[in-house]
Every structure is written in C-alpha cells, then in structure tokens.
PDB file of C-alpha atoms in Angstrom:
ATOM      1  CA  MET A   1     -39.514   1.455 -65.746  1.00 92.00           C
ATOM      2  CA  LYS A   2     -38.597   2.029 -69.215  1.00 97.00           C
ATOM      3  CA  CYS A   3     -38.928   5.398 -71.718  1.00 98.00           C
ATOM      4  CA  ASP A   4     -37.054   6.527 -74.481  1.00 98.00           C
ATOM      5  CA  LEU A   5     -34.866   9.899 -72.368  1.00 98.00           C
ATOM      6  CA  ALA A   6     -34.314   9.385 -68.676  1.00 98.00           C
ATOM      7  CA  ILE A   7     -33.398  13.279 -67.194  1.00 98.00           C
ATOM      8  CA  ILE A   8     -31.822  13.542 -64.625  1.00 98.00           C
ATOM      9  CA  GLY A   9     -31.561  17.137 -62.784  1.00 97.00           C
ATOM     10  CA  ALA A  10     -34.783  18.848 -63.314  1.00 97.00           C
ATOM     11  CA  GLY A  11     -33.109  22.486 -63.241  1.00 96.00           C
ATOM     12  CA  PRO A  12     -32.352  25.097 -66.474  1.00 96.00           C
ATOM     13  CA  ALA A  13     -30.923  22.106 -68.465  1.00 98.00           C
ATOM     14  CA  GLY A  14     -32.866  19.353 -67.583  1.00 98.00           C
ATOM     15  CA  MET A  15     -36.636  21.529 -67.954  1.00 98.00           C
ATOM     16  CA  THR A  16     -35.336  22.669 -71.296  1.00 98.00           C
ATOM     17  CA  ALA A  17     -34.569  18.716 -71.954  1.00 98.00           C
ATOM     18  CA  ALA A  18     -37.729  17.465 -71.222  1.00 98.00           C
ATOM     19  CA  VAL A  19     -39.145  20.285 -73.331  1.00 98.00           C
ATOM     20  CA  TYR A  20     -36.699  19.170 -76.784  1.00 98.00           C
ATOM     21  CA  GLY A  21     -37.659  15.491 -75.808  1.00 98.00           C
ATOM     22  CA  ALA A  22     -41.404  15.379 -75.525  1.00 98.00           C
ATOM     23  CA  ARG A  23     -41.445  17.145 -79.163  1.00 98.00           C
ATOM     24  CA  ALA A  24     -38.817  15.444 -80.712  1.00 98.00           C
ATOM     25  CA  GLY A  25     -42.057  12.508 -79.725  1.00 97.00           C
ATOM     26  CA  LEU A  26     -40.217  10.490 -76.837  1.00 98.00           C
ATOM     27  CA  SER A  27     -41.096   9.297 -73.575  1.00 98.00           C
ATOM     28  CA  VAL A  28     -39.685  11.012 -70.952  1.00 98.00           C
ATOM     29  CA  LYS A  29     -38.622  10.558 -67.215  1.00 98.00           C
ATOM     30  CA  LEU A  30     -37.841  13.748 -65.688  1.00 98.00           C
ATOM     31  CA  VAL A  31     -36.014  12.260 -62.505  1.00 98.00           C
ATOM     32  CA  GLU A  32     -34.817  15.409 -59.632  1.00 96.00           C
ATOM     33  CA  MET A  33     -34.199  14.087 -55.924  1.00 93.00           C
ATOM     34  CA  GLY A  34     -36.876  17.008 -54.461  1.00 87.00           C
ATOM     35  CA  ALA A  35     -38.873  20.140 -56.001  1.00 87.00           C
ATOM     36  CA  PRO A  36     -38.188  21.715 -59.626  1.00 90.00           C
ATOM     37  CA  GLY A  37     -35.586  24.294 -59.928  1.00 89.00           C
ATOM     38  CA  GLY A  38     -31.934  23.388 -58.601  1.00 85.00           C
ATOM     39  CA  GLN A  39     -29.471  26.164 -58.126  1.00 82.00           C
ATOM     40  CA  LEU A  40     -32.169  28.717 -59.485  1.00 85.00           C
ATOM     41  CA  VAL A  41     -35.105  28.871 -57.002  1.00 85.00           C
ATOM     42  CA  ASN A  42     -31.772  30.797 -54.958  1.00 80.00           C
ATOM     43  CA  THR A  43     -31.057  33.965 -56.971  1.00 80.00           C
ATOM     44  CA  ASP A  44     -32.241  36.913 -56.626  1.00 80.00           C
ATOM     45  CA  TRP A  45     -33.094  38.330 -59.434  1.00 84.00           C
ATOM     46  CA  ILE A  46     -32.493  37.704 -62.649  1.00 89.00           C
ATOM     47  CA  GLU A  47     -32.463  40.294 -65.770  1.00 87.00           C
ATOM     48  CA  ASN A  48     -30.050  38.441 -67.748  1.00 90.00           C
ATOM     49  CA  TYR A  49     -32.169  35.689 -69.496  1.00 93.00           C
ATOM     50  CA  PRO A  50     -33.056  37.260 -72.070  1.00 95.00           C
ATOM     51  CA  GLY A  51     -37.669  37.451 -73.385  1.00 96.00           C
ATOM     52  CA  PHE A  52     -37.905  39.084 -69.879  1.00 95.00           C
ATOM     53  CA  PRO A  53     -36.999  42.881 -69.487  1.00 95.00           C
ATOM     54  CA  GLU A  54     -38.965  43.456 -66.594  1.00 94.00           C
ATOM     55  CA  GLY A  55     -36.616  41.344 -65.426  1.00 92.00           C
ATOM     56  CA  LEU A  56     -37.727  38.346 -62.816  1.00 94.00           C
ATOM     57  CA  THR A  57     -37.180  36.242 -59.344  1.00 91.00           C
ATOM     58  CA  GLY A  58     -35.327  33.636 -60.033  1.00 90.00           C
ATOM     59  CA  ALA A  59     -38.247  31.091 -58.569  1.00 92.00           C
ATOM     60  CA  GLU A  60     -41.176  32.575 -61.359  1.00 95.00           C
ATOM     61  CA  LEU A  61     -38.652  31.495 -63.702  1.00 96.00           C
ATOM     62  CA  MET A  62     -38.152  28.365 -62.985  1.00 95.00           C
ATOM     63  CA  ILE A  63     -41.829  28.388 -61.906  1.00 96.00           C
ATOM     64  CA  LYS A  64     -42.792  28.990 -65.518  1.00 97.00           C
ATOM     65  CA  PHE A  65     -40.046  26.477 -66.643  1.00 97.00           C
ATOM     66  CA  ALA A  66     -42.072  23.623 -65.218  1.00 96.00           C
ATOM     67  CA  MET A  67     -45.220  24.851 -66.691  1.00 97.00           C
ATOM     68  CA  GLN A  68     -44.001  24.878 -70.038  1.00 97.00           C
ATOM     69  CA  ALA A  69     -42.092  20.848 -69.431  1.00 97.00           C
ATOM     70  CA  MET A  70     -45.125  19.713 -67.810  1.00 96.00           C
ATOM     71  CA  ASN A  71     -48.150  20.313 -70.215  1.00 97.00           C
ATOM     72  CA  PHE A  72     -46.801  17.635 -72.226  1.00 98.00           C
ATOM     73  CA  SER A  73     -48.220  14.600 -72.139  1.00 97.00           C
ATOM     74  CA  GLU A  74     -44.811  12.280 -72.566  1.00 97.00           C
ATOM     75  CA  VAL A  75     -43.219  14.131 -69.693  1.00 98.00           C
ATOM     76  CA  GLU A  76     -43.772  12.095 -66.061  1.00 98.00           C
ATOM     77  CA  TYR A  77     -41.701  13.301 -63.709  1.00 97.00           C
ATOM     78  CA  ILE A  78     -40.507  11.196 -60.256  1.00 97.00           C
ATOM     79  CA  THR A  79     -39.438  12.382 -57.109  1.00 96.00           C
ATOM     80  CA  SER A  80     -36.146  10.033 -56.721  1.00 96.00           C
ATOM     81  CA  TYR A  81     -32.066   9.872 -56.363  1.00 95.00           C
ATOM     82  CA  VAL A  82     -30.254   8.267 -58.569  1.00 97.00           C
ATOM     83  CA  SER A  83     -26.716   6.130 -57.491  1.00 96.00           C
ATOM     84  CA  GLY A  84     -25.675   5.336 -60.586  1.00 96.00           C
ATOM     85  CA  ILE A  85     -25.794   4.339 -64.836  1.00 97.00           C
ATOM     86  CA  SER A  86     -24.860   0.993 -66.394  1.00 97.00           C
ATOM     87  CA  ARG A  87     -25.644  -1.236 -68.639  1.00 95.00           C
ATOM     88  CA  LYS A  88     -27.632  -3.430 -69.906  1.00 89.00           C
ATOM     89  CA  GLY A  89     -27.460  -4.617 -73.881  1.00 89.00           C
ATOM     90  CA  ASN A  90     -28.515  -1.281 -75.701  1.00 88.00           C
ATOM     91  CA  GLU A  91     -30.419  -0.391 -72.781  1.00 95.00           C
ATOM     92  CA  LEU A  92     -29.300   1.835 -70.060  1.00 98.00           C
ATOM     93  CA  LEU A  93     -30.284   1.465 -66.117  1.00 97.00           C
ATOM     94  CA  LEU A  94     -30.242   4.098 -63.494  1.00 97.00           C
ATOM     95  CA  THR A  95     -30.437   2.752 -59.943  1.00 96.00           C
ATOM     96  CA  THR A  96     -32.750   5.181 -57.886  1.00 96.00           C
ATOM     97  CA  SER A  97     -33.703   5.388 -54.622  1.00 94.00           C
ATOM     98  CA  GLY A  98     -37.503   4.112 -55.966  1.00 91.00           C
ATOM     99  CA  GLU A  99     -37.451   1.846 -59.139  1.00 92.00           C
ATOM    100  CA  GLU A 100     -35.465   0.792 -61.927  1.00 96.00           C
ATOM    101  CA  ILE A 101     -35.458   3.274 -64.810  1.00 98.00           C
ATOM    102  CA  GLU A 102     -34.175   1.467 -68.361  1.00 98.00           C
ATOM    103  CA  ALA A 103     -34.247   4.024 -70.852  1.00 98.00           C
ATOM    104  CA  LYS A 104     -33.150   3.949 -74.811  1.00 98.00           C
ATOM    105  CA  ALA A 105     -30.750   7.808 -73.379  1.00 98.00           C
ATOM    106  CA  ILE A 106     -30.037   9.783 -71.179  1.00 98.00           C
ATOM    107  CA  VAL A 107     -29.019  13.592 -70.634  1.00 98.00           C
ATOM    108  CA  VAL A 108     -27.845  14.235 -67.126  1.00 98.00           C
ATOM    109  CA  ALA A 109     -28.691  17.546 -65.258  1.00 98.00           C
ATOM    110  CA  THR A 110     -27.631  17.717 -62.146  1.00 97.00           C
ATOM    111  CA  GLY A 111     -25.583  21.361 -61.667  1.00 95.00           C
ATOM    112  CA  ALA A 112     -23.611  22.038 -59.634  1.00 93.00           C
ATOM    113  CA  MET A 113     -23.349  22.906 -55.557  1.00 91.00           C
ATOM    114  CA  PRO A 114     -22.383  25.596 -53.827  1.00 90.00           C
ATOM    115  CA  LYS A 115     -18.419  25.169 -52.868  1.00 92.00           C
ATOM    116  CA  LYS A 116     -17.091  25.267 -49.221  1.00 94.00           C
ATOM    117  CA  LEU A 117     -13.766  26.742 -48.774  1.00 96.00           C
ATOM    118  CA  GLY A 118     -12.745  24.029 -46.128  1.00 95.00           C
ATOM    119  CA  VAL A 119     -11.434  26.473 -43.662  1.00 97.00           C
ATOM    120  CA  GLU A 120     -11.659  26.351 -39.742  1.00 97.00           C
ATOM    121  CA  GLY A 121     -15.446  26.841 -38.583  1.00 97.00           C
ATOM    122  CA  GLU A 122     -16.942  26.577 -41.632  1.00 97.00           C
ATOM    123  CA  GLN A 123     -18.514  23.259 -41.092  1.00 95.00           C
ATOM    124  CA  ALA A 124     -19.187  24.010 -37.776  1.00 96.00           C
ATOM    125  CA  PHE A 125     -20.969  27.547 -38.516  1.00 96.00           C
ATOM    126  CA  ILE A 126     -23.429  26.287 -40.566  1.00 94.00           C
ATOM    127  CA  GLY A 127     -26.546  27.083 -40.278  1.00 89.00           C
ATOM    128  CA  ALA A 128     -25.589  29.358 -36.956  1.00 94.00           C
ATOM    129  CA  GLY A 129     -24.254  32.153 -39.174  1.00 96.00           C
ATOM    130  CA  VAL A 130     -22.531  30.446 -41.872  1.00 96.00           C
ATOM    131  CA  SER A 131     -24.368  30.935 -45.210  1.00 94.00           C
ATOM    132  CA  TYR A 132     -24.331  29.716 -48.633  1.00 92.00           C
ATOM    133  CA  CYS A 133     -27.224  31.774 -50.181  1.00 90.00           C
ATOM    134  CA  GLY A 134     -28.779  35.082 -49.325  1.00 91.00           C
ATOM    135  CA  THR A 135     -32.070  34.878 -50.654  1.00 83.00           C
ATOM    136  CA  CYS A 136     -32.708  31.671 -48.593  1.00 84.00           C
ATOM    137  CA  ASP A 137     -30.487  33.151 -44.849  1.00 90.00           C
ATOM    138  CA  GLY A 138     -30.833  37.136 -45.727  1.00 93.00           C
ATOM    139  CA  ALA A 139     -33.585  37.945 -43.185  1.00 93.00           C
ATOM    140  CA  PHE A 140     -32.232  35.613 -40.274  1.00 93.00           C
ATOM    141  CA  PHE A 141     -29.936  38.742 -41.115  1.00 97.00           C
ATOM    142  CA  ARG A 142     -31.764  42.352 -40.205  1.00 97.00           C
ATOM    143  CA  ASP A 143     -29.929  45.172 -38.943  1.00 98.00           C
ATOM    144  CA  ARG A 144     -27.385  42.808 -37.804  1.00 97.00           C
ATOM    145  CA  GLU A 145     -23.630  42.777 -40.174  1.00 98.00           C
ATOM    146  CA  VAL A 146     -22.787  40.219 -42.052  1.00 98.00           C
ATOM    147  CA  ALA A 147     -19.580  39.145 -44.718  1.00 98.00           C
ATOM    148  CA  VAL A 148     -19.528  38.095 -48.065  1.00 98.00           C
ATOM    149  CA  ILE A 149     -16.433  35.989 -49.536  1.00 98.00           C
ATOM    150  CA  GLY A 150     -15.885  35.943 -53.544  1.00 97.00           C
ATOM    151  CA  GLY A 151     -15.213  38.362 -56.239  1.00 96.00           C
ATOM    152  CA  GLY A 152     -17.811  36.700 -58.748  1.00 94.00           C
ATOM    153  CA  ASP A 153     -21.244  37.266 -59.948  1.00 93.00           C
ATOM    154  CA  THR A 154     -22.711  35.310 -57.616  1.00 92.00           C
ATOM    155  CA  ALA A 155     -20.854  36.683 -54.419  1.00 96.00           C
ATOM    156  CA  LEU A 156     -21.315  40.789 -56.174  1.00 96.00           C
ATOM    157  CA  GLU A 157     -25.184  39.647 -56.849  1.00 94.00           C
ATOM    158  CA  GLU A 158     -25.770  38.095 -53.324  1.00 95.00           C
ATOM    159  CA  ALA A 159     -23.799  41.625 -51.657  1.00 97.00           C
ATOM    160  CA  VAL A 160     -26.146  44.223 -52.670  1.00 97.00           C
ATOM    161  CA  PHE A 161     -28.705  41.225 -51.982  1.00 95.00           C
ATOM    162  CA  LEU A 162     -27.991  41.678 -48.840  1.00 97.00           C
ATOM    163  CA  THR A 163     -28.660  45.056 -47.768  1.00 97.00           C
ATOM    164  CA  LYS A 164     -31.931  44.997 -47.481  1.00 96.00           C
ATOM    165  CA  PHE A 165     -31.638  43.283 -44.278  1.00 97.00           C
ATOM    166  CA  ALA A 166     -28.343  44.037 -43.307  1.00 98.00           C
ATOM    167  CA  SER A 167     -26.708  46.289 -41.508  1.00 98.00           C
ATOM    168  CA  LYS A 168     -23.677  46.324 -43.160  1.00 98.00           C
ATOM    169  CA  VAL A 169     -22.359  43.852 -45.838  1.00 98.00           C
ATOM    170  CA  THR A 170     -18.570  43.839 -45.895  1.00 98.00           C
ATOM    171  CA  LEU A 171     -16.804  42.140 -49.496  1.00 98.00           C
ATOM    172  CA  ILE A 172     -14.434  40.497 -49.140  1.00 98.00           C
ATOM    173  CA  HIS A 173     -12.036  39.198 -52.833  1.00 97.00           C
ATOM    174  CA  ARG A 174      -8.982  37.166 -52.705  1.00 96.00           C
ATOM    175  CA  ARG A 175      -7.624  39.064 -55.410  1.00 96.00           C
ATOM    176  CA  ASP A 176      -7.114  42.727 -56.115  1.00 95.00           C
ATOM    177  CA  ALA A 177     -10.494  43.724 -57.954  1.00 95.00           C
ATOM    178  CA  PHE A 178     -13.629  41.517 -58.604  1.00 95.00           C
ATOM    179  CA  ARG A 179     -14.292  39.007 -61.643  1.00 90.00           C
ATOM    180  CA  GLY A 180     -17.861  39.542 -61.993  1.00 92.00           C
ATOM    181  CA  ALA A 181     -19.449  41.731 -64.708  1.00 93.00           C
ATOM    182  CA  LYS A 182     -19.058  45.589 -64.662  1.00 96.00           C
ATOM    183  CA  ILE A 183     -22.422  46.283 -63.583  1.00 96.00           C
ATOM    184  CA  LEU A 184     -23.112  43.915 -60.797  1.00 96.00           C
ATOM    185  CA  GLN A 185     -19.688  45.667 -59.728  1.00 97.00           C
ATOM    186  CA  ASP A 186     -20.938  49.523 -60.057  1.00 97.00           C
ATOM    187  CA  ARG A 187     -23.664  48.368 -57.914  1.00 97.00           C
ATOM    188  CA  VAL A 188     -21.315  47.360 -54.981  1.00 97.00           C
ATOM    189  CA  ARG A 189     -19.178  50.209 -55.125  1.00 97.00           C
ATOM    190  CA  ASP A 190     -22.799  52.747 -55.378  1.00 97.00           C
ATOM    191  CA  ASN A 191     -24.832  51.093 -52.669  1.00 98.00           C
ATOM    192  CA  GLU A 192     -23.083  52.649 -48.915  1.00 97.00           C
ATOM    193  CA  LYS A 193     -23.384  49.780 -47.340  1.00 98.00           C
ATOM    194  CA  ILE A 194     -21.383  47.746 -48.747  1.00 98.00           C
ATOM    195  CA  GLU A 195     -17.755  48.318 -48.167  1.00 98.00           C
ATOM    196  CA  VAL A 196     -15.158  46.023 -50.434  1.00 98.00           C
ATOM    197  CA  LEU A 197     -11.707  44.222 -48.786  1.00 98.00           C
ATOM    198  CA  TYR A 198      -9.757  43.813 -51.847  1.00 97.00           C
ATOM    199  CA  SER A 199      -6.360  41.054 -51.300  1.00 97.00           C
ATOM    200  CA  GLU A 200      -7.498  39.678 -48.620  1.00 97.00           C
ATOM    201  CA  THR A 201      -8.558  36.074 -47.495  1.00 98.00           C
ATOM    202  CA  LEU A 202     -10.952  34.265 -44.570  1.00 98.00           C
ATOM    203  CA  GLU A 203      -8.993  32.142 -42.322  1.00 98.00           C
ATOM    204  CA  ARG A 204     -11.000  31.281 -39.544  1.00 98.00           C
ATOM    205  CA  ILE A 205     -14.536  31.282 -38.774  1.00 98.00           C
ATOM    206  CA  LEU A 206     -14.890  32.342 -35.059  1.00 98.00           C
ATOM    207  CA  GLY A 207     -17.751  31.796 -31.827  1.00 97.00           C
ATOM    208  CA  ASP A 208     -19.100  30.093 -29.961  1.00 96.00           C
ATOM    209  CA  THR A 209     -23.004  29.064 -30.868  1.00 95.00           C
ATOM    210  CA  ASN A 210     -22.144  31.154 -33.003  1.00 96.00           C
ATOM    211  CA  VAL A 211     -20.743  33.938 -35.604  1.00 97.00           C
ATOM    212  CA  GLU A 212     -18.972  35.970 -34.002  1.00 98.00           C
ATOM    213  CA  GLU A 213     -16.458  36.931 -35.691  1.00 97.00           C
ATOM    214  CA  VAL A 214     -14.038  36.363 -38.058  1.00 98.00           C
ATOM    215  CA  GLU A 215     -10.006  36.218 -38.585  1.00 98.00           C
ATOM    216  CA  LEU A 216      -8.365  36.790 -42.217  1.00 98.00           C
ATOM    217  CA  LYS A 217      -5.389  37.336 -43.602  1.00 98.00           C
ATOM    218  CA  GLN A 218      -4.269  39.919 -46.339  1.00 97.00           C
ATOM    219  CA  VAL A 219      -2.643  38.605 -49.105  1.00 97.00           C
ATOM    220  CA  GLU A 220       0.293  40.621 -49.633  1.00 95.00           C
ATOM    221  CA  SER A 221       1.888  41.398 -46.142  1.00 97.00           C
ATOM    222  CA  GLY A 222       0.143  37.973 -44.419  1.00 96.00           C
ATOM    223  CA  GLU A 223      -0.697  39.754 -41.373  1.00 97.00           C
ATOM    224  CA  LEU A 224      -4.140  38.620 -39.495  1.00 98.00           C
ATOM    225  CA  HIS A 225      -6.438  40.666 -38.124  1.00 97.00           C
ATOM    226  CA  ARG A 226      -9.826  39.566 -37.449  1.00 97.00           C
ATOM    227  CA  MET A 227     -13.342  40.969 -37.748  1.00 98.00           C
ATOM    228  CA  LYS A 228     -16.501  41.242 -35.872  1.00 98.00           C
ATOM    229  CA  VAL A 229     -19.493  39.905 -37.458  1.00 98.00           C
ATOM    230  CA  ASP A 230     -22.913  38.400 -37.476  1.00 98.00           C
ATOM    231  CA  GLY A 231     -23.362  36.353 -40.575  1.00 97.00           C
ATOM    232  CA  VAL A 232     -20.815  34.841 -43.376  1.00 98.00           C
ATOM    233  CA  PHE A 233     -22.299  34.475 -46.834  1.00 98.00           C
ATOM    234  CA  ILE A 234     -19.741  32.104 -48.722  1.00 97.00           C
ATOM    235  CA  PHE A 235     -19.795  32.043 -52.751  1.00 96.00           C
ATOM    236  CA  VAL A 236     -16.886  30.984 -54.508  1.00 95.00           C
ATOM    237  CA  GLY A 237     -17.690  29.141 -57.470  1.00 89.00           C
ATOM    238  CA  THR A 238     -19.337  25.610 -57.012  1.00 89.00           C
ATOM    239  CA  SER A 239     -18.592  21.585 -57.254  1.00 93.00           C
ATOM    240  CA  PRO A 240     -20.480  19.149 -60.059  1.00 96.00           C
ATOM    241  CA  ASN A 241     -23.570  17.295 -58.647  1.00 96.00           C
ATOM    242  CA  THR A 242     -21.440  13.488 -60.532  1.00 97.00           C
ATOM    243  CA  GLU A 243     -20.462  11.940 -57.455  1.00 96.00           C
ATOM    244  CA  PHE A 244     -23.211   9.372 -58.918  1.00 97.00           C
ATOM    245  CA  LEU A 245     -21.200   8.855 -61.972  1.00 97.00           C
ATOM    246  CA  LYS A 246     -17.573   7.415 -60.332  1.00 93.00           C
ATOM    247  CA  ASN A 247     -18.228   3.960 -60.754  1.00 92.00           C
ATOM    248  CA  SER A 248     -20.062   4.494 -64.414  1.00 96.00           C
ATOM    249  CA  ASP A 249     -18.264   4.587 -67.803  1.00 96.00           C
ATOM    250  CA  VAL A 250     -18.640   8.054 -68.160  1.00 98.00           C
ATOM    251  CA  GLU A 251     -15.754   9.152 -67.810  1.00 98.00           C
ATOM    252  CA  LEU A 252     -14.648  12.903 -65.165  1.00 97.00           C
ATOM    253  CA  ASP A 253     -12.560  15.158 -64.612  1.00 96.00           C
ATOM    254  CA  GLU A 254     -10.125  16.078 -61.771  1.00 95.00           C
ATOM    255  CA  ARG A 255     -12.762  18.940 -60.247  1.00 93.00           C
ATOM    256  CA  GLY A 256     -15.357  15.590 -60.830  1.00 96.00           C
ATOM    257  CA  GLN A 257     -16.518  17.847 -64.037  1.00 97.00           C
ATOM    258  CA  ILE A 258     -18.609  15.128 -66.832  1.00 98.00           C
ATOM    259  CA  LYS A 259     -15.481  15.297 -70.045  1.00 98.00           C
ATOM    260  CA  ALA A 260     -17.853  15.616 -73.394  1.00 98.00           C
ATOM    261  CA  SER A 261     -17.735  15.969 -76.855  1.00 97.00           C
ATOM    262  CA  THR A 262     -18.630  19.029 -79.113  1.00 97.00           C
ATOM    263  CA  GLN A 263     -22.245  17.399 -79.753  1.00 97.00           C
ATOM    264  CA  LEU A 264     -22.485  16.593 -75.839  1.00 98.00           C
ATOM    265  CA  GLU A 265     -21.821  13.048 -75.734  1.00 98.00           C
ATOM    266  CA  THR A 266     -20.075  11.291 -72.577  1.00 98.00           C
ATOM    267  CA  SER A 267     -17.515   8.639 -73.126  1.00 98.00           C
ATOM    268  CA  MET A 268     -20.576   6.377 -72.222  1.00 98.00           C
ATOM    269  CA  PRO A 269     -22.734   6.156 -74.841  1.00 97.00           C
ATOM    270  CA  GLY A 270     -25.914   7.073 -75.357  1.00 98.00           C
ATOM    271  CA  VAL A 271     -25.270   9.485 -72.222  1.00 98.00           C
ATOM    272  CA  PHE A 272     -25.321  12.943 -72.635  1.00 98.00           C
ATOM    273  CA  VAL A 273     -24.783  16.299 -70.067  1.00 98.00           C
ATOM    274  CA  ALA A 274     -26.315  20.389 -69.979  1.00 98.00           C
ATOM    275  CA  GLY A 275     -25.451  22.638 -67.958  1.00 97.00           C
ATOM    276  CA  ASP A 276     -23.123  23.324 -64.594  1.00 94.00           C
ATOM    277  CA  ALA A 277     -22.633  19.164 -64.654  1.00 97.00           C
ATOM    278  CA  ARG A 278     -20.673  19.160 -67.165  1.00 96.00           C
ATOM    279  CA  GLN A 279     -17.088  21.115 -68.625  1.00 94.00           C
ATOM    280  CA  THR A 280     -17.581  24.695 -69.477  1.00 90.00           C
ATOM    281  CA  GLN A 281     -16.109  27.862 -68.805  1.00 84.00           C
ATOM    282  CA  LEU A 282     -19.866  30.066 -68.239  1.00 85.00           C
ATOM    283  CA  ARG A 283     -22.577  28.955 -66.188  1.00 85.00           C
ATOM    284  CA  GLN A 284     -25.884  30.655 -66.952  1.00 90.00           C
ATOM    285  CA  VAL A 285     -29.216  29.695 -67.619  1.00 94.00           C
ATOM    286  CA  SER A 286     -28.851  30.541 -70.989  1.00 95.00           C
ATOM    287  CA  THR A 287     -26.252  27.903 -71.533  1.00 95.00           C
ATOM    288  CA  ALA A 288     -28.002  25.624 -69.758  1.00 96.00           C
ATOM    289  CA  VAL A 289     -30.531  25.966 -72.180  1.00 97.00           C
ATOM    290  CA  GLY A 290     -28.522  26.080 -75.571  1.00 98.00           C
ATOM    291  CA  ASP A 291     -26.758  22.923 -73.930  1.00 97.00           C
ATOM    292  CA  ALA A 292     -30.319  21.064 -73.148  1.00 98.00           C
ATOM    293  CA  ALA A 293     -31.093  21.842 -76.972  1.00 98.00           C
ATOM    294  CA  LEU A 294     -27.312  20.193 -78.280  1.00 98.00           C
ATOM    295  CA  ALA A 295     -28.247  17.665 -75.668  1.00 98.00           C
ATOM    296  CA  THR A 296     -31.691  16.334 -76.184  1.00 98.00           C
ATOM    297  CA  ILE A 297     -31.099  16.918 -80.086  1.00 98.00           C
ATOM    298  CA  ASN A 298     -27.892  15.049 -80.156  1.00 98.00           C
ATOM    299  CA  ALA A 299     -29.723  11.769 -77.452  1.00 98.00           C
ATOM    300  CA  SER A 300     -32.464  11.714 -80.728  1.00 98.00           C
ATOM    301  CA  LYS A 301     -30.779  11.057 -83.056  1.00 98.00           C
ATOM    302  CA  TYR A 302     -28.961   8.919 -81.196  1.00 98.00           C
ATOM    303  CA  ILE A 303     -32.049   6.912 -79.591  1.00 98.00           C
ATOM    304  CA  GLU A 304     -33.551   7.017 -83.984  1.00 97.00           C
ATOM    305  CA  GLY A 305     -29.482   4.696 -84.780  1.00 95.00           C
ATOM    306  CA  LEU A 306     -30.155   2.306 -82.220  1.00 91.00           C
TER     307      LEU A 306
END
C-alpha cells in the first residue's frame, strides 16, 4: 500500500493529524491496532476541552473526532499493528501485521499506556482487583472498599469517579501534597467517601485469588501497616508506546519518549510526532490536538519538498 501520509495511532492526536492531512490534499493511511480513541475512551468526564461547556465523556468526544476524520475520502482507516519503521530511498516503510505501507511522511501518534508500580502482587492481581482504569472496572467494586494510588489529575479524577460505586475510596499519595489541579483537589476534599493518606507508599498487594489488603509504608518513619481493600487502582503516570521504534533511526530518551525539534520532526527525516509519545511536560487532549496540527502541517511541507 502507498500513501502520502501514514499516521500511527488513532487517538486525539492521530485523528487530528488525519483531518489536517486530508485538508492538505494528502492521501492518508490511519493505522491503529484496535478501535479508535486511545486512552480517551476510558476517561469518564472531560470538562477542559474547549467547545463543550457542558462537558462530555471521553468516548463521546472520541466519537466526534472519529466522525470528523472519517468524513474525508482521503482518509483510510487500517486496523493493523506496526512493528517497525525503515527507509527506502525517499520513501518510508511501515512494517505492519498486515500489508507493508509505503509513505512519503509519517506522524507517530501512538500515545502512552498506564505505568506500573512494579510492587509485589501487582502483576499477579491484574484483573483480580488491580486495575489502571476506573471507568472500565469501577462497576465491579460496587459497595466495596478500594484504594487509589497517585496524586496527579488522573488519580484525583478517578478517585471521585469511583465513589459512584465503592463504599469507600482511600487515596494514597507518596508526597505531602497533590500535584493535580486545584478544582480536582477540592472535589476530593469535599467528597465524604474519600479518605486521603499523604506521605505513604504502596509496598505490597496481598490476597489469595483476589486482592484482600495492601501493605503501606509511611515515608518519614518507614513504618509498615496494612489496610483491607477489595481493589487497587493505580494512576502513577504513563509510559510511551514507542517500543516499535527501538530499532529505527527515531531517537528516544531514557524513558522511551520520542525526541523532536520545535517543528515536531524526529531525528528520522520525514517522521514527525504528536501527543503523549513525545517529550512533553503536559499531556492533555488539547496539547495532543495542537501537536498534531503542527506536525501534520510540517509533514505536508516536507512532502512538498521531496
């Protein structure tokens, strides 16, 4: 298969890149290994994306993104897994689980996945009490007690969301103050179902066939104590989905994030990046959209110069 622009990933950045690519008159292959949406489809509520004053669910917003992108005849959606990128003269090649794709330029918009803590019991109890998505699994913990680990926006949002189901949510943060937005901190503080434990870390997750309790450590004293819970929801950041680039000419940093210029071109000419896969301080829908617009416009200019 041949195209002008290949986009890897169909989250907010990928869908925006498809719109901008089509409007530039490019033939676009939008490659995603599953359904569109990325992490956004698991977000319960979005109220900070301009144009939607009432707010809406992540899934609803992503449907709108997808409808707009697929309105363009220039855009073809391909369900496939990308395992590598290489160069063939002036062309770039995407090795996929299906047919190889030949493109003049590429926008990498693969996003990120929830990061694991790596504590004892975490891996063993995934699907048996350990989760990284409150929207996905919250209903399984109706009238039960759960722990939420983290202190950023996602942890605060998910803690509040989980009170729709759980009888009690204990929010555990390793620092003495949250990093999340003030409005989210206020919602946590005002919710009677949420108890906050500051300056504590999760050390172990314990149980038989399902999660039964967690072992926590107080940061200052080092004292260990246990707490009964039925579920553990972990929100401690994300890791970029860039494994497929490790044998390419695209330079990654020590965390696996893609390095890029101010014009969002990577170290591999013709390959651009947008969204959570790149080195960036802020990971929001709005920043992913802005990245994608800039990356795609510059990809179009790159193609014109070939």
